[in-house]
Short mmCIF file of C-alpha atoms in Angstrom, two decimals:
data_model
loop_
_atom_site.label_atom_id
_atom_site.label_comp_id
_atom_site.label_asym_id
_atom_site.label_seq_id
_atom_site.Cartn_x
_atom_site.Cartn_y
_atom_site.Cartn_z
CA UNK Y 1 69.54 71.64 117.48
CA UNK Y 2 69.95 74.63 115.13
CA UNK Y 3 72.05 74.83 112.28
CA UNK Y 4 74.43 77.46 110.70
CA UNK Y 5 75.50 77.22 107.41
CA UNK Y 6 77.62 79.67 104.66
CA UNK Y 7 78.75 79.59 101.66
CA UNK Y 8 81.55 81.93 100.42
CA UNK Y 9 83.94 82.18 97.25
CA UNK Y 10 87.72 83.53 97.84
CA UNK Y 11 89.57 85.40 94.82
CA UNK Y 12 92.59 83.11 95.73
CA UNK Y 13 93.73 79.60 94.68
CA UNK Y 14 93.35 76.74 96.58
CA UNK Y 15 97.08 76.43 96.78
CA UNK Y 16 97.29 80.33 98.39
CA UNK Y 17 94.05 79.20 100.75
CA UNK Y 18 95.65 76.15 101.98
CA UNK Y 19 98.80 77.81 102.71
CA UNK Y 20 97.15 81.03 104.35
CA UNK Y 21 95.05 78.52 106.24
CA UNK Y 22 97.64 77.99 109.17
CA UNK Y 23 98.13 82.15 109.54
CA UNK Y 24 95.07 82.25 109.80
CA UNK Y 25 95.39 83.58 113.46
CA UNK Y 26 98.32 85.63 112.72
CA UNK Y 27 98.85 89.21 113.73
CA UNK Y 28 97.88 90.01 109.80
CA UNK Y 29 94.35 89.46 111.13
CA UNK Y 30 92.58 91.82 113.22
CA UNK Y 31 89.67 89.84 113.43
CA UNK Y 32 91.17 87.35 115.11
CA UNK Y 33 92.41 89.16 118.05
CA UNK Y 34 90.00 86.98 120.44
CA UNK Y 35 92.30 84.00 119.84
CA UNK Y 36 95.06 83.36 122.36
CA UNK Y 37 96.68 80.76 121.36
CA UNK Y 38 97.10 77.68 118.54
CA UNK Y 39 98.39 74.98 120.19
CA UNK Y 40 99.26 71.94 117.87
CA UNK Y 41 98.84 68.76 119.46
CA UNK Y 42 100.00 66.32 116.79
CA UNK Y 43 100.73 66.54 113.03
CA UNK Y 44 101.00 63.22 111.13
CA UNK Y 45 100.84 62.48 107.07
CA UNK Y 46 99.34 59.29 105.85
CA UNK Y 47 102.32 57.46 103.89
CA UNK Y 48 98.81 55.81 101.98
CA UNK Y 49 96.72 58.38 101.11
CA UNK Y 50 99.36 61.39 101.13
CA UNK Y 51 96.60 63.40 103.37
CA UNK Y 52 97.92 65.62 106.61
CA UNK Y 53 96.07 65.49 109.70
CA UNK Y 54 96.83 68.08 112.28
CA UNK Y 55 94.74 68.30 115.72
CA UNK Y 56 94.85 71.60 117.16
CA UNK Y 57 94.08 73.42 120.72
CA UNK Y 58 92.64 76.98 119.99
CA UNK Y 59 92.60 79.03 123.11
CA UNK Y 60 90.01 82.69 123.00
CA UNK Y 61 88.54 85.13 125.06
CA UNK Y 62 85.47 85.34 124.33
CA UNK Y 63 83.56 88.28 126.17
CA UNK Y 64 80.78 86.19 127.51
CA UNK Y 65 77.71 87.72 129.21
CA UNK Y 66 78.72 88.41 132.65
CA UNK Y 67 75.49 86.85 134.47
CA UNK Y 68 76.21 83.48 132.24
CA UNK Y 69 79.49 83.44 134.44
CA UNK Y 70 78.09 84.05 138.01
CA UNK Y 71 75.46 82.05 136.85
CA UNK Y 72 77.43 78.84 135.39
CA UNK Y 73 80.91 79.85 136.62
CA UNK Y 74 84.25 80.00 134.94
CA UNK Y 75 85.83 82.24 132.94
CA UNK Y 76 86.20 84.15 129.85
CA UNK Y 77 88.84 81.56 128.60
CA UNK Y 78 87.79 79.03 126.11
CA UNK Y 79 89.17 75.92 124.14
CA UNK Y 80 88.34 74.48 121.00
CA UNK Y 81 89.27 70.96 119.47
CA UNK Y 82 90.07 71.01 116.03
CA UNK Y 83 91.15 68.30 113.52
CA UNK Y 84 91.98 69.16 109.97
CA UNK Y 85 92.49 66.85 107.21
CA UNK Y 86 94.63 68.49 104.22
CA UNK Y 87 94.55 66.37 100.72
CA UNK Y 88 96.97 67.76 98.37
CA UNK Y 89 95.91 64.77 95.54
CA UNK Y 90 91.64 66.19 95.69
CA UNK Y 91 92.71 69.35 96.57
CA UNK Y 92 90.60 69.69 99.54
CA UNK Y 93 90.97 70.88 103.22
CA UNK Y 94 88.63 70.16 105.98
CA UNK Y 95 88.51 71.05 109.23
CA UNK Y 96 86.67 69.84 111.85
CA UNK Y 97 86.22 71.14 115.59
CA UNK Y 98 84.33 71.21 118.91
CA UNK Y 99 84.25 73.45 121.24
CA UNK Y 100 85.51 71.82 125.20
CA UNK Y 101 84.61 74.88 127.00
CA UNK Y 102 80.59 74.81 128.76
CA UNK Y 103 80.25 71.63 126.39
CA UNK Y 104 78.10 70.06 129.06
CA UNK Y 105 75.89 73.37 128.33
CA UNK Y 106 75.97 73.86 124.84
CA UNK Y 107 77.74 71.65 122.09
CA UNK Y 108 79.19 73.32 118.77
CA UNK Y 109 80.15 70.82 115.97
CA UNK Y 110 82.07 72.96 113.13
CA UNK Y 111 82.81 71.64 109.70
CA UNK Y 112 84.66 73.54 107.55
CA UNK Y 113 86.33 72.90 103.71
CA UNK Y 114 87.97 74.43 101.07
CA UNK Y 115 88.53 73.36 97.95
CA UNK Y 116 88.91 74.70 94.26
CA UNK Y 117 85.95 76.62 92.76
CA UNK Y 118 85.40 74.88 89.19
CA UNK Y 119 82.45 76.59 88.50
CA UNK Y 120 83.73 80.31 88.39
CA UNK Y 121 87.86 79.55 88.36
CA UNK Y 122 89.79 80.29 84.70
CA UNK Y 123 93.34 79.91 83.49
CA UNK Y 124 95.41 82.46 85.98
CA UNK Y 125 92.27 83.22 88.09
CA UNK Y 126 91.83 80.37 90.40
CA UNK Y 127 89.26 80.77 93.07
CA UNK Y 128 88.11 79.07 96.01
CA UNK Y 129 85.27 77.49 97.44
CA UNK Y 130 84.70 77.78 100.70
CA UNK Y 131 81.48 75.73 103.08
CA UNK Y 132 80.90 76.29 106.86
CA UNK Y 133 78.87 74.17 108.76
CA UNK Y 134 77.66 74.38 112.48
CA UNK Y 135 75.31 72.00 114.12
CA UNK Y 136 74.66 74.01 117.73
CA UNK Y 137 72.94 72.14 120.19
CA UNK Y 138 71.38 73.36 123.90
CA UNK Y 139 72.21 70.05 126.35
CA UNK Y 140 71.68 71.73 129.42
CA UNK Y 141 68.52 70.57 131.54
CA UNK Y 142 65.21 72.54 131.42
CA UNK Y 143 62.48 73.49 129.79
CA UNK Y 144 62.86 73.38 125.64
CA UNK Y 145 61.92 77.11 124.94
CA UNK Y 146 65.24 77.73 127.26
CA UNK Y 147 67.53 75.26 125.30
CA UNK Y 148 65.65 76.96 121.80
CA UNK Y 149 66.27 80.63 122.66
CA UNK Y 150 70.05 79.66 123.75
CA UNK Y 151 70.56 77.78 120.47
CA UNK Y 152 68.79 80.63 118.72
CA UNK Y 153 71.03 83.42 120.04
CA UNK Y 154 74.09 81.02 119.88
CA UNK Y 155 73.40 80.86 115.85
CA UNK Y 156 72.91 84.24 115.48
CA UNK Y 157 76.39 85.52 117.58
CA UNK Y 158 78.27 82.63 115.59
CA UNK Y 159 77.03 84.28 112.17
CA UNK Y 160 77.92 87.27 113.47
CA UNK Y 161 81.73 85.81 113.72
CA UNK Y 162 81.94 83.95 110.68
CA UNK Y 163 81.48 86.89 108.57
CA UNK Y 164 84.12 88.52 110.72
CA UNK Y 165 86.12 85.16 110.22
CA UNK Y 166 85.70 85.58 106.40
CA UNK Y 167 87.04 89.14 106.52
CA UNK Y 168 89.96 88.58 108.41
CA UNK Y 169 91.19 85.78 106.40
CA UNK Y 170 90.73 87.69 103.54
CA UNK Y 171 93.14 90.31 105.07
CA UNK Y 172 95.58 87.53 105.51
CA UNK Y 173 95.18 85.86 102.45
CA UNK Y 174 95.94 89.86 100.75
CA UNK Y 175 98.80 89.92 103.09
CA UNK Y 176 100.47 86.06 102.12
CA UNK Y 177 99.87 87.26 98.48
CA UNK Y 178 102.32 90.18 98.99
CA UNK Y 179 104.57 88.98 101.10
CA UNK Y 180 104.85 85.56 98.85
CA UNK Y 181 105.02 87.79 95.66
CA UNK Y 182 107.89 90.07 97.48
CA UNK Y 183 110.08 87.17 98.54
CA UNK Y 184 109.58 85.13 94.79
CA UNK Y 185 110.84 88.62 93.51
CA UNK Y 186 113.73 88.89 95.43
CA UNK Y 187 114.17 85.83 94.34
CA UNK Y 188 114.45 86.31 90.94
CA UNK Y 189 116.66 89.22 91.09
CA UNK Y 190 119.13 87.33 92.62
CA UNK Y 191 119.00 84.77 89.88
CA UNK Y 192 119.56 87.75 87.30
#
């Protein structure tokens, strides 16, 4: 098993994170273009705790290697689980999800959260923290330098799309901040 892990601080409030959180495959990312479809599956709030929990079908293309197909079969089409657990009262969002696709081959366990960034937030500039969390893990048959260098290059290519995940939520995060600020000022000029 290899592990993947990030840390990253976003010049937004929790609140605008949260929020931005479920565009996050929007056409105001072009990051994200790999992503066919969100598919929600169920969306429930817990009358106890107050927390939303939302499970989720992502469909992508991802472009894999071409002898990895003739090899394994299917198809460039892949799904991914994901659960995500939104608690207004500790201000904290956490997703969690799996890929289904080749899982028999190689098993991805995400964990993701946001939640307010004490450390570096003041009065009017409220900022994010943001942790990412990947345990990959080779379960196909064979020798263990085989399972290694798949879980090796498998860490390396899902680096290489967090930091593109990071950037194009920061376009849409840009974008809700406009587009909020816009309508709350149309807003007010109808008040006045």
């Amino acid at each position: 098993m290899k592990v993947f892990s990030s840390e990253y601080t976003f010049d937004y409030s929790w609140e605008e994170c949260s929020t931005a959180n479920w565009r996050k495959y929007c056409p105001w990312n072009d990051k994200s273009t790999h992503v066919i479809a969100v598919d929600t599956l169920s969306r429930e709030v817990d009358p106890a705790t107050g927390i939303l929990r939302t499970e989720r079908l992502i469909t992508c293309h991802q472009q894999a290697p071409a002898w990895v197909i003739s090899l394994l079969g299917g198809s460039n089409t892949s799904h991914v689980y994901e659960t995500s657990y939104v608690s207004p009262a500790d201000k904290r969002v956490t997703m969690c999800s799996t890929n289904l696709t080749w899982a028999n081959i190689l098993q991805v366990r995400e964990t993701v959260t946001y939640q307010p960034d004490l450390t570096t937030s003041s009065p009017g500039h409220e900022r994010t923290q943001f942790t990412q969390d990947a345990k990959i893990t080779a379960v196909c048959g064979g020798w263990q330098k085989i399972r290694t260098k798949i879980e090796e290059a498998s860490v390396e290519r899902f680096s290489e799309n967090a930091k593109r995940g990071r950037e194009g939520f920061e376009a849409v995060l840009e974008m809700s901040r406009r587009v909020f600020g816009e309508e709350r000022a149309k807003e007010q000029a109808k008040l006045h």
